PDB file of C-alpha atoms in Angstrom:
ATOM      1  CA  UNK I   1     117.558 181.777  37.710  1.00 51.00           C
ATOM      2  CA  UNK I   2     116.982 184.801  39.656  1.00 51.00           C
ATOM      3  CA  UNK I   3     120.090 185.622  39.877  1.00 63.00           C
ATOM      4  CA  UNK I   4     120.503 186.548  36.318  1.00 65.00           C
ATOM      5  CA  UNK I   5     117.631 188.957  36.373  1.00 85.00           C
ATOM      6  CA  UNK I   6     118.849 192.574  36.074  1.00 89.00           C
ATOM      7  CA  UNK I   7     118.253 195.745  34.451  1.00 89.00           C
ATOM      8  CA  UNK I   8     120.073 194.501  31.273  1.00 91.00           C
ATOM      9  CA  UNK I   9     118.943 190.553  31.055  1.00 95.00           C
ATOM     10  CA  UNK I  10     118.427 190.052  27.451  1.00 96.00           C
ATOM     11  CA  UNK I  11     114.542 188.357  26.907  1.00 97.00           C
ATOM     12  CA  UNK I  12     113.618 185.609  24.361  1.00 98.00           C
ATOM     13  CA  UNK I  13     110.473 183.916  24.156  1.00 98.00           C
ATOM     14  CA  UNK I  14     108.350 181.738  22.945  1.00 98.00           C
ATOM     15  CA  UNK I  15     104.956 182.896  21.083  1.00 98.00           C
ATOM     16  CA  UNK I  16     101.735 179.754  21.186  1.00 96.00           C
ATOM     17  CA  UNK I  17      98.076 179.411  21.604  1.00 95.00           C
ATOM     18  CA  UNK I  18      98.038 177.336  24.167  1.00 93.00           C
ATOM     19  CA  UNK I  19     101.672 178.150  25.563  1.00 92.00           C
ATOM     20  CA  UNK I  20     101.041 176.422  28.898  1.00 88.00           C
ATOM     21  CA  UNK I  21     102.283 173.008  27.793  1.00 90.00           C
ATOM     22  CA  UNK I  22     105.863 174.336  26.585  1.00 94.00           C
ATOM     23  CA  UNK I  23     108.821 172.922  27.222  1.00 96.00           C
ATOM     24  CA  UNK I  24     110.827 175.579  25.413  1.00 97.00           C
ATOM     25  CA  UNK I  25     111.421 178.001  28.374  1.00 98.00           C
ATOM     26  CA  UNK I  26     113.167 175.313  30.704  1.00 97.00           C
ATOM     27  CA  UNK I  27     114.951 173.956  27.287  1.00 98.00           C
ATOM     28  CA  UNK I  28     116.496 177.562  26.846  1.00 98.00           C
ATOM     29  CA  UNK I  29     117.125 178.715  30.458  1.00 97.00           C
ATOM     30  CA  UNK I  30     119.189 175.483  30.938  1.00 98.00           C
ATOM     31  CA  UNK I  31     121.532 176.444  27.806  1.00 98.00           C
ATOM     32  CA  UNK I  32     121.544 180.281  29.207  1.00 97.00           C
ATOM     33  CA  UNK I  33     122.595 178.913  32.515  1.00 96.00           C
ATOM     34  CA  UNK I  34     125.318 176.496  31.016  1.00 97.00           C
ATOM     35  CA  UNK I  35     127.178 179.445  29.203  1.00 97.00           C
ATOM     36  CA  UNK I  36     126.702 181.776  31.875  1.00 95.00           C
ATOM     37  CA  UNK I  37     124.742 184.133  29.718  1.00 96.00           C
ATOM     38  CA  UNK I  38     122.615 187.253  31.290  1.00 95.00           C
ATOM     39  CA  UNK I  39     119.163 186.287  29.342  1.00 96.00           C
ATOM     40  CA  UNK I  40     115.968 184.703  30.033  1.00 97.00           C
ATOM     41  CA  UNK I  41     113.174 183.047  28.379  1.00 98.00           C
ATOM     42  CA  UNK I  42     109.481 183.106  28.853  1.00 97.00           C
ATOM     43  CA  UNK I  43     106.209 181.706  27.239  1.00 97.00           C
ATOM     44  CA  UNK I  44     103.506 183.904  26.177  1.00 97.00           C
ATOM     45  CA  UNK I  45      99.927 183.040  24.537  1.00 97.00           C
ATOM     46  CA  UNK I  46      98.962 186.435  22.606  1.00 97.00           C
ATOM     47  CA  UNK I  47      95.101 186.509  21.450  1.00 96.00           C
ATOM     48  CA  UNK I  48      96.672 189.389  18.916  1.00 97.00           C
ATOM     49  CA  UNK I  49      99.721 188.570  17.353  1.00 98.00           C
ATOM     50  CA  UNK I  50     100.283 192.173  15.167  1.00 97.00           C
ATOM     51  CA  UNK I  51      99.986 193.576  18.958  1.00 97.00           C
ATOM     52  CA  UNK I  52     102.038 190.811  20.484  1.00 97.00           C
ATOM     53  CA  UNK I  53     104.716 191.547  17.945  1.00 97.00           C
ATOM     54  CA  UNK I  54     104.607 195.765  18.302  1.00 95.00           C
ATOM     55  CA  UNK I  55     105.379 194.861  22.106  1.00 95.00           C
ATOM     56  CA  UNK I  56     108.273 192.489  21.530  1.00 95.00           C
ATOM     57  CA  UNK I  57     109.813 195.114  19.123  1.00 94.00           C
ATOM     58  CA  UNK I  58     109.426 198.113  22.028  1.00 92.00           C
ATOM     59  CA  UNK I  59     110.850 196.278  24.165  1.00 92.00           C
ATOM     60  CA  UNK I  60     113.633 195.129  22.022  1.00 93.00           C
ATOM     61  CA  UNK I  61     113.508 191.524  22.636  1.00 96.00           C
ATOM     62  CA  UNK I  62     116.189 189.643  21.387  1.00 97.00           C
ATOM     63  CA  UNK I  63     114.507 186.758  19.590  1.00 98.00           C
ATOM     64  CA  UNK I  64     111.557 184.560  19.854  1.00 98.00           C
ATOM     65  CA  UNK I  65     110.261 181.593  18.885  1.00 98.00           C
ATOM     66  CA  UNK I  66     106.900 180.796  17.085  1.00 97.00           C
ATOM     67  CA  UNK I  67     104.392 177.751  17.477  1.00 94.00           C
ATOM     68  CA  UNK I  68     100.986 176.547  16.836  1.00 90.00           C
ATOM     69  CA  UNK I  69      99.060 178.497  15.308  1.00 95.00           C
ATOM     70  CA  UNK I  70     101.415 181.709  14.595  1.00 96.00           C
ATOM     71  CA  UNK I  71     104.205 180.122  12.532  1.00 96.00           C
ATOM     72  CA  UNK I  72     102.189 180.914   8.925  1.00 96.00           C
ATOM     73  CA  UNK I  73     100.642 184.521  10.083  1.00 98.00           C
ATOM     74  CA  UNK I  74     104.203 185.662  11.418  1.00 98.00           C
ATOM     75  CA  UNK I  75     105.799 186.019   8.179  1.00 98.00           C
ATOM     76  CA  UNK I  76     103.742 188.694   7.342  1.00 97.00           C
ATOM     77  CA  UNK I  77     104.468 190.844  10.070  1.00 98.00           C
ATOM     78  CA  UNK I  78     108.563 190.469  10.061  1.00 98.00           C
ATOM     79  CA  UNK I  79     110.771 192.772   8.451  1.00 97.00           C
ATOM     80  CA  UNK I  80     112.624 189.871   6.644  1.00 97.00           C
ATOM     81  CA  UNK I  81     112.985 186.212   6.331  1.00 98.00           C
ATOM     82  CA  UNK I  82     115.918 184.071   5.250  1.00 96.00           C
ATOM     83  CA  UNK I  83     115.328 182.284   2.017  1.00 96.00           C
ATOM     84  CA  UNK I  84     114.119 178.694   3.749  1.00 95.00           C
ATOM     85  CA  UNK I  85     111.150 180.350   6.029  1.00 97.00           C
ATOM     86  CA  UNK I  86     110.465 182.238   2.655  1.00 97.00           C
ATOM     87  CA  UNK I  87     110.042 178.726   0.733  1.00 96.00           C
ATOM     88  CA  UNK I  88     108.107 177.560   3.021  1.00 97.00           C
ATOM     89  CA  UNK I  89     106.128 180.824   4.107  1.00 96.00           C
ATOM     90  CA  UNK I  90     106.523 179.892   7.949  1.00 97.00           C
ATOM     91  CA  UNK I  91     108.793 180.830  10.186  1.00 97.00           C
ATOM     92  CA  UNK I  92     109.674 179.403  14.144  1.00 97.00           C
ATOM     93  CA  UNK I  93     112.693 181.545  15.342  1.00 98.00           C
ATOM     94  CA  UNK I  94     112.648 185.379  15.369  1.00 98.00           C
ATOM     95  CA  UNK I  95     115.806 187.425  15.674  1.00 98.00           C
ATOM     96  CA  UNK I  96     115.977 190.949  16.622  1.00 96.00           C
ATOM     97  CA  UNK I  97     118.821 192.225  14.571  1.00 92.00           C
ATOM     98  CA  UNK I  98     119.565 195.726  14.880  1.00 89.00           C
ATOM     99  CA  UNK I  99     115.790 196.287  15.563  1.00 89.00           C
ATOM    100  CA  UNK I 100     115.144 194.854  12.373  1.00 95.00           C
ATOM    101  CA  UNK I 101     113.168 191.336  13.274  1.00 97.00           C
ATOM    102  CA  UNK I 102     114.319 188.302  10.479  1.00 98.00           C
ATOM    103  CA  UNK I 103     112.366 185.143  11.046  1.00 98.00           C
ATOM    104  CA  UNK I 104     113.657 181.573  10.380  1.00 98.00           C
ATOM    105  CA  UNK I 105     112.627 178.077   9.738  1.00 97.00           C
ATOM    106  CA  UNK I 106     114.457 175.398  12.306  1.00 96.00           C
ATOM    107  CA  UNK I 107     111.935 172.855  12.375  1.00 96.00           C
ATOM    108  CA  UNK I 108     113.678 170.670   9.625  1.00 97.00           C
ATOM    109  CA  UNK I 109     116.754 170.842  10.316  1.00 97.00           C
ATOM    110  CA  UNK I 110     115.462 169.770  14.012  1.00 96.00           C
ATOM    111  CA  UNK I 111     114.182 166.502  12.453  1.00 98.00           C
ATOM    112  CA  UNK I 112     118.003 166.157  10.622  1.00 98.00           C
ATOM    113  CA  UNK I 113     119.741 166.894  13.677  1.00 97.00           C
ATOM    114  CA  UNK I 114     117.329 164.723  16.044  1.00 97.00           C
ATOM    115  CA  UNK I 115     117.863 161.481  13.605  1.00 98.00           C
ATOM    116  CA  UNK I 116     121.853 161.863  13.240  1.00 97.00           C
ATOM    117  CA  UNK I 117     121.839 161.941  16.836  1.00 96.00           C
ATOM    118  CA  UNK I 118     120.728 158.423  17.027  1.00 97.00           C
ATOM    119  CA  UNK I 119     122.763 157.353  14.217  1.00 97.00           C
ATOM    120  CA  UNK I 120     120.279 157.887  11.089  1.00 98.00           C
ATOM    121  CA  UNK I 121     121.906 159.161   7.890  1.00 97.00           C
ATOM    122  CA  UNK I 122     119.107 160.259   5.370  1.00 98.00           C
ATOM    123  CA  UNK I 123     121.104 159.864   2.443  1.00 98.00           C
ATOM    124  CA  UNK I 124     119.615 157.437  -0.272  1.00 98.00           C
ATOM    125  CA  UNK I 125     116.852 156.872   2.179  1.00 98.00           C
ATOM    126  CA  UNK I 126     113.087 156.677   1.450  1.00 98.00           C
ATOM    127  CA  UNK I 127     110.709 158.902   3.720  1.00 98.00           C
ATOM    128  CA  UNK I 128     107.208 159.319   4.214  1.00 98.00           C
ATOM    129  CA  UNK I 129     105.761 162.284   5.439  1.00 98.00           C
ATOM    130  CA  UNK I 130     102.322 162.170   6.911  1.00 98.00           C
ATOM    131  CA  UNK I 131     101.012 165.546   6.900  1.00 97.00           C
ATOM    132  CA  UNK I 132     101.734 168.874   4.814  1.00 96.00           C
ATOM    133  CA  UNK I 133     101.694 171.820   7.513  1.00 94.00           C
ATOM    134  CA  UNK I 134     103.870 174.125   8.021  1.00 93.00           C
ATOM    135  CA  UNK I 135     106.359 171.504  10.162  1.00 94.00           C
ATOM    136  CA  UNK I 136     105.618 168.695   8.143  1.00 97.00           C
ATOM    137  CA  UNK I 137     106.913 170.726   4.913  1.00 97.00           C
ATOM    138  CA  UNK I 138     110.092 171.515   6.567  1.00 97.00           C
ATOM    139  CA  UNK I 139     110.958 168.806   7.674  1.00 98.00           C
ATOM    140  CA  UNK I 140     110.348 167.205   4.024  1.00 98.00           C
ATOM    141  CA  UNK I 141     112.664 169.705   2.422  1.00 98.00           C
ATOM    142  CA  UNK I 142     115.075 169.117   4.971  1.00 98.00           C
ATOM    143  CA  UNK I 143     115.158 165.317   4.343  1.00 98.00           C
ATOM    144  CA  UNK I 144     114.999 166.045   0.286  1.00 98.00           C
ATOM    145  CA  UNK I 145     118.457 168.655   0.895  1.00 97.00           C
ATOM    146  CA  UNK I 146     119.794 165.884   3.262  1.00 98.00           C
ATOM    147  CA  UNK I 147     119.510 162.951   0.150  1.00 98.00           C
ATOM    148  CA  UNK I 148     116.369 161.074   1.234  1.00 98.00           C
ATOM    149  CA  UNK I 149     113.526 160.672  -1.224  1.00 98.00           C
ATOM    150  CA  UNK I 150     110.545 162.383   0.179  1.00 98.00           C
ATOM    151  CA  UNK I 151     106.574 161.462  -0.244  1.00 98.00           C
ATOM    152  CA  UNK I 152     104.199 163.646   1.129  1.00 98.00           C
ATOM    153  CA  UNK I 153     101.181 161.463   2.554  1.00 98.00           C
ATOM    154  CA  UNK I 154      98.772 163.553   3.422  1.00 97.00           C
ATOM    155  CA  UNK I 155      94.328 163.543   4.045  1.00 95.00           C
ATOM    156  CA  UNK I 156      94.240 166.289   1.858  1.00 96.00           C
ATOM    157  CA  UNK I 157      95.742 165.343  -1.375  1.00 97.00           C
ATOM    158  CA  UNK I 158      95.808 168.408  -3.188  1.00 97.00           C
ATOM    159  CA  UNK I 159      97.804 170.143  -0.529  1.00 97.00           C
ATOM    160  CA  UNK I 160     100.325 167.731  -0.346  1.00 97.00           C
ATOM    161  CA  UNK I 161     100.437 167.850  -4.337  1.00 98.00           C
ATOM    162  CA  UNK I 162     100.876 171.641  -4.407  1.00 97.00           C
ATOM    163  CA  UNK I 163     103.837 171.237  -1.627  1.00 97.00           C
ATOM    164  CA  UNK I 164     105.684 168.846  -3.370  1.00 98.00           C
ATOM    165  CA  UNK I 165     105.434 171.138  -6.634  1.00 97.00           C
ATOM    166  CA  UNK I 166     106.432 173.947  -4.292  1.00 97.00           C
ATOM    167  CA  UNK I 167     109.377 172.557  -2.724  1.00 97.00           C
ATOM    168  CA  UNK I 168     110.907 169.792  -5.400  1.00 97.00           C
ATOM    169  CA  UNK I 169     109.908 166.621  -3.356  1.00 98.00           C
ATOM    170  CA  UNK I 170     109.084 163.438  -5.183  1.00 98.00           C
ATOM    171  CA  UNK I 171     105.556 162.286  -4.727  1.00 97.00           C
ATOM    172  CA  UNK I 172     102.481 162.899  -3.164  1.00 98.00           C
ATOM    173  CA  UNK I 173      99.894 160.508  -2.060  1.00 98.00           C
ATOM    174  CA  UNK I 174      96.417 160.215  -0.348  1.00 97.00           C
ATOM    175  CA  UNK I 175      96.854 159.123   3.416  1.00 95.00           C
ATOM    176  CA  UNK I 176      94.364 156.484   3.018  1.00 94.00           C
ATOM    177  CA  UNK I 177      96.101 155.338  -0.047  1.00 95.00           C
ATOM    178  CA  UNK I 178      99.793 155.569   1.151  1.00 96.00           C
ATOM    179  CA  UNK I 179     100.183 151.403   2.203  1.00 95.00           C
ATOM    180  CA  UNK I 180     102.122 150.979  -0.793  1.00 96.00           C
ATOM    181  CA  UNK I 181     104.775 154.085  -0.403  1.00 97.00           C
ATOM    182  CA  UNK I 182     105.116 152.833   3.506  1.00 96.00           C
ATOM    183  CA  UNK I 183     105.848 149.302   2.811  1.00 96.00           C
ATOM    184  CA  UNK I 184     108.919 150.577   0.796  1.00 96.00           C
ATOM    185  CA  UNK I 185     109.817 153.487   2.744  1.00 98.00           C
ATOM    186  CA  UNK I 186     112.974 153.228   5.049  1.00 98.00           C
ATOM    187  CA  UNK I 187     111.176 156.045   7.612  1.00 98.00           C
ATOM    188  CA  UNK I 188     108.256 157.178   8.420  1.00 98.00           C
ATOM    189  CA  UNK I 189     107.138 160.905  10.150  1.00 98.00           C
ATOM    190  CA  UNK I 190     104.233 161.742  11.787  1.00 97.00           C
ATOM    191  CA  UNK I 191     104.039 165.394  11.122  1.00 96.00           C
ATOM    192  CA  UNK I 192      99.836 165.278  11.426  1.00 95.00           C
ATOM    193  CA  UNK I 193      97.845 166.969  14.458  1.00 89.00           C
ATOM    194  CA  UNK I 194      95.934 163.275  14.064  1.00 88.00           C
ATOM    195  CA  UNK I 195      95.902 161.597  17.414  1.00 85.00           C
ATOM    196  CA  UNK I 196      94.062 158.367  15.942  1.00 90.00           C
ATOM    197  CA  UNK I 197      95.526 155.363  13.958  1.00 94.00           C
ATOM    198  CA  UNK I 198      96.857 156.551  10.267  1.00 94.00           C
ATOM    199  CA  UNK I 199      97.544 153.253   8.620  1.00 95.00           C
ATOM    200  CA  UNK I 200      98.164 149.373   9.495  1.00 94.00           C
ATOM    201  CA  UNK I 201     100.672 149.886  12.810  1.00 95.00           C
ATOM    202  CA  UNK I 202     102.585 146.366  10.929  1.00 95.00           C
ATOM    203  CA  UNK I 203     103.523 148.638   8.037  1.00 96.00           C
ATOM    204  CA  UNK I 204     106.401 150.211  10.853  1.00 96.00           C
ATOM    205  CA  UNK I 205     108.103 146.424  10.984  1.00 95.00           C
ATOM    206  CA  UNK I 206     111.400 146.730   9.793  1.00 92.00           C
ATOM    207  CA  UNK I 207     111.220 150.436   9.599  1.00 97.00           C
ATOM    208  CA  UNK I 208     114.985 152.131   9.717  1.00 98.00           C
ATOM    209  CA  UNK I 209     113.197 154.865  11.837  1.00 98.00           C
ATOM    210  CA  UNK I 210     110.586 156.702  13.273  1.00 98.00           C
ATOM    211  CA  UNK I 211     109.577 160.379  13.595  1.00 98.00           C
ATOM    212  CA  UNK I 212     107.323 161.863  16.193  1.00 97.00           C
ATOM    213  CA  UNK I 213     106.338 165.699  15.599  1.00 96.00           C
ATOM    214  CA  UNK I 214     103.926 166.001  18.305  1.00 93.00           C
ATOM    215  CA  UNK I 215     105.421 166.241  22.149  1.00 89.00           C
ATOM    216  CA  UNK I 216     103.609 166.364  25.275  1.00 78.00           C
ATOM    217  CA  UNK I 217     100.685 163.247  24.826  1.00 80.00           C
ATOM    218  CA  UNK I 218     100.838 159.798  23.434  1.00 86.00           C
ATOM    219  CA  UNK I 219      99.814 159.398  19.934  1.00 93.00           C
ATOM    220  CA  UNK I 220      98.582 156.371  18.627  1.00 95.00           C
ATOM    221  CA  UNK I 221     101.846 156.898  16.317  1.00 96.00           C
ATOM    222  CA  UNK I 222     104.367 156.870  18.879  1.00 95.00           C
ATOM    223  CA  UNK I 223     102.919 153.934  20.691  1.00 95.00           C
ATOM    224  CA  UNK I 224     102.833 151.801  17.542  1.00 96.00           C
ATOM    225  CA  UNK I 225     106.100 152.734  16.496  1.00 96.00           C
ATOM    226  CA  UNK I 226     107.982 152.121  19.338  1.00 93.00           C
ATOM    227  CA  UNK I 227     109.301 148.563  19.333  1.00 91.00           C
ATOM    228  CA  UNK I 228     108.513 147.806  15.694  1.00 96.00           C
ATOM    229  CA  UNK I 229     110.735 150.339  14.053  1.00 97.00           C
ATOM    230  CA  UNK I 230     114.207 150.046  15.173  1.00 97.00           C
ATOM    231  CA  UNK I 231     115.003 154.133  15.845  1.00 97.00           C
ATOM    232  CA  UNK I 232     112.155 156.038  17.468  1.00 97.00           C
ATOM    233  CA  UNK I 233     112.786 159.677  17.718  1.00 97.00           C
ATOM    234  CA  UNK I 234     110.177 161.556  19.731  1.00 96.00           C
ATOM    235  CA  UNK I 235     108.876 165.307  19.818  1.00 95.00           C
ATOM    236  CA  UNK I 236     111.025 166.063  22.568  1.00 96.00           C
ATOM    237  CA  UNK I 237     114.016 164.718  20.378  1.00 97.00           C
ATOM    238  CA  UNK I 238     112.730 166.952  17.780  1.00 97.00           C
ATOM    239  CA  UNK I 239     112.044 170.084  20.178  1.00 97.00           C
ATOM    240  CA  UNK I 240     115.943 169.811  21.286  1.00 98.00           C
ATOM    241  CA  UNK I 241     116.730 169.660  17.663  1.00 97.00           C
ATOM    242  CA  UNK I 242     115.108 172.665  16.193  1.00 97.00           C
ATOM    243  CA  UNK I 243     115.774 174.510  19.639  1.00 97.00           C
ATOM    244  CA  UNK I 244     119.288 173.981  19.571  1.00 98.00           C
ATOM    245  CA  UNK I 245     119.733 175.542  15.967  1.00 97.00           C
ATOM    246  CA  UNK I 246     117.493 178.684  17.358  1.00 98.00           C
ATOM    247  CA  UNK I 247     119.579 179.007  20.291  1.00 98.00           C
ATOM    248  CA  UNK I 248     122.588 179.249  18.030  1.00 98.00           C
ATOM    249  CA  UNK I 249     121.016 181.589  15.889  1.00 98.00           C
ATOM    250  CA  UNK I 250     119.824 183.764  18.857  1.00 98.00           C
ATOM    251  CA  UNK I 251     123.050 183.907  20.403  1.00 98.00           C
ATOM    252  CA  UNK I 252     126.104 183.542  18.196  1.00 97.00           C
ATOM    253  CA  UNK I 253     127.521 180.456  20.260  1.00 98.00           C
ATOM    254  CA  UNK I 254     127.372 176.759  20.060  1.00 98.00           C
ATOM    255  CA  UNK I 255     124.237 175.100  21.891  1.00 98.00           C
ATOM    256  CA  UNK I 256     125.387 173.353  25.006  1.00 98.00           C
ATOM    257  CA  UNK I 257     123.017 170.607  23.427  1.00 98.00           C
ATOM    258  CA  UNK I 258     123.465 168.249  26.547  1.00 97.00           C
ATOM    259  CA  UNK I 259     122.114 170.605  29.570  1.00 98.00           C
ATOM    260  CA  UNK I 260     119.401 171.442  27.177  1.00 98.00           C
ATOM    261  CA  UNK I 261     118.816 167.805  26.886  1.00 97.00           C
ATOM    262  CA  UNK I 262     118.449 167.289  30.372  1.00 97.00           C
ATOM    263  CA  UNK I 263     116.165 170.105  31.302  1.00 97.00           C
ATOM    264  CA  UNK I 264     113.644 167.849  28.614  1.00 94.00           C
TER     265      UNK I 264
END
C-alpha cells in the first residue's frame, strides 16, 4: 500500500470503541487498490468524539465510517444527514462534501444487498428482527421498503413498540414471547449484542434465511442457524454489504465488490 502514500492520498476511516477488531480498513484498501485510487483507510478509537470529529474536519478527510458506540451521538455533530440516517437518528458513513460533513445510514441496505447476493428476494416475505438498535432498525426499514413484513422482537418491548411506530413496520413483540411470530416467519435477524441462546434453536428449521449482525466471534445464533436454515448470511456478508454502498458513496464509482470480498 505504500506506494500510494503521498502528499495528496485522500484519508477515510473508520470511527469505534474498540476499533482493534475491524475489518473495515483491509475491506476498503482492497477496493482502493482495485481501482487504482490514491486514498487510504485507517481505524481510529476516539475517547472524544466532538474532538475526534474537529480533527477529521481540519484535516479534510474525505469520509468516514461510524460503529459501536458513535453511530447515535454522530448525528448531532454533522452538518447534515440524508433523510434515512435522519429517520433513524444514526448514521455509519460520513462524507466530506465541500467541507460540509453529511452522514448516512448503509447498514440496511447492507442486509438487502448481503441476502440478494445469495439469492434471497424479500418481497412478500415475513422477517423477524431480534433487537431494536440503531442496526437492527435499519435493517427493518430496509426489509419493510424492500416488501417483507417486518416484526421487531426485541427484550425491551417498549422500544421495539416505539420503533415500529417510528418507522411504519408491522408488529412488535417481547423476545421471550416471539415463538409464535418465528414459527411463521420466512427469516430471521439477529441484530442483538446477545451472545446467549434467544429462543428454541428448532424454531430456524425450514427457515428461508438467516441474518447474522455481529462479525468477529461465534454467537450462539450463528451456530444454531447454520445447517437448519437453508441461507445463512454472516456479519462479514453484512460488513461487505453496507461497506460496499459507503465506498460508492465515498467515491463516486462502482464498488469492485469482489476484491473487497476477498480481503474479508
Amino acid at each position: 500500500m505504500t506506494e500510494f502514500i503521498n502528499p495528496k492520498t485522500k484519508l477515510f476511516c473508520v470511527l469505534a470503541n474498540p476499533a482493534g477488531h475491524s475489518l473495515s480498513p483491509r475491506m476498503h484498501n482492497a477496493g482502493f487498490r482495485a481501482l487504482g485510487l490514491n486514498a487510504v483507510y485507517l481505524a481510529f478509537a476516539p475517547a472524544n468524539l466532538s474532538k475526534a470529529l474537529s480533527g477529521l474536519r481540519e484535516m479534510q478527510i474525505g469520509g468516514f465510517n461510524v460503529s459501536t458506540p458513535f453511530k447515535q451521538e454522530v448525528c448531532g455533530l454533522l452538518d447534515e444527514l440524508d433523510e434515512r440516517a435522519r429517520l433513524l437518528g444514526a448514521s455509519n458513513t460520513v462524507v466530506n462534501r465541500n467541507g460540509k460533513l453529511k452522514g448516512f445510514n448503509t447498514d440496511g441496505e447492507g442486509a438487502v444487498f448481503a441476502l440478494q447476493q445469495k439469492g434471497v428476494n424479500l418481497r412478500g416475505k415475513r422477517v423477524v428482527v431480534c433487537g431494536a438498535g440503531p442496526a437492527a432498525q435499519s435493517i427493518a426499514l430496509s426489509f419493510k421498503q424492500a416488501g417483507a413484513l417486518v416484526i421487531l422482537a426485541n427484550r425491551t418491548l417498549d422500544k421495539a413498540e416505539n420503533a415500529v411506530e417510528k418507522l411504519g413496520l408491522d408488529k412488535a413483540v417481547a423476545l421471550e414471547n416471539s415463538s409464535t411470530a418465528l414459527s411463521k416467519a420466512h427469516g430471521v435477524v439477529n441484530a442483538t449484542s446477545f451472545d446467549g441462546q434467544l429462543f428454541d434453536a428448532s424454531l430456524f428449521e425450514g427457515k428461508e434465511f438467516a441474518l447474522e449482525v455481529n462479525y468477529g466471534k461465534k454467537t450462539w445464533f450463528s451456530q444454531a442457524a447454520l445447517g437448519r436454515a437453508r441461507v445463512f448470511a454472516s456479519g462479514r456478508d453484512l460488513l461487505l454489504g453496507q461497506g460496499v454502498k459507503a465506498f460508492e458513496l465515498f467515491t463516486g464509482l462502482r464498488a469492485p465488490v469482489q476484491a473487497m470480498a476477498l480481503a474479508l
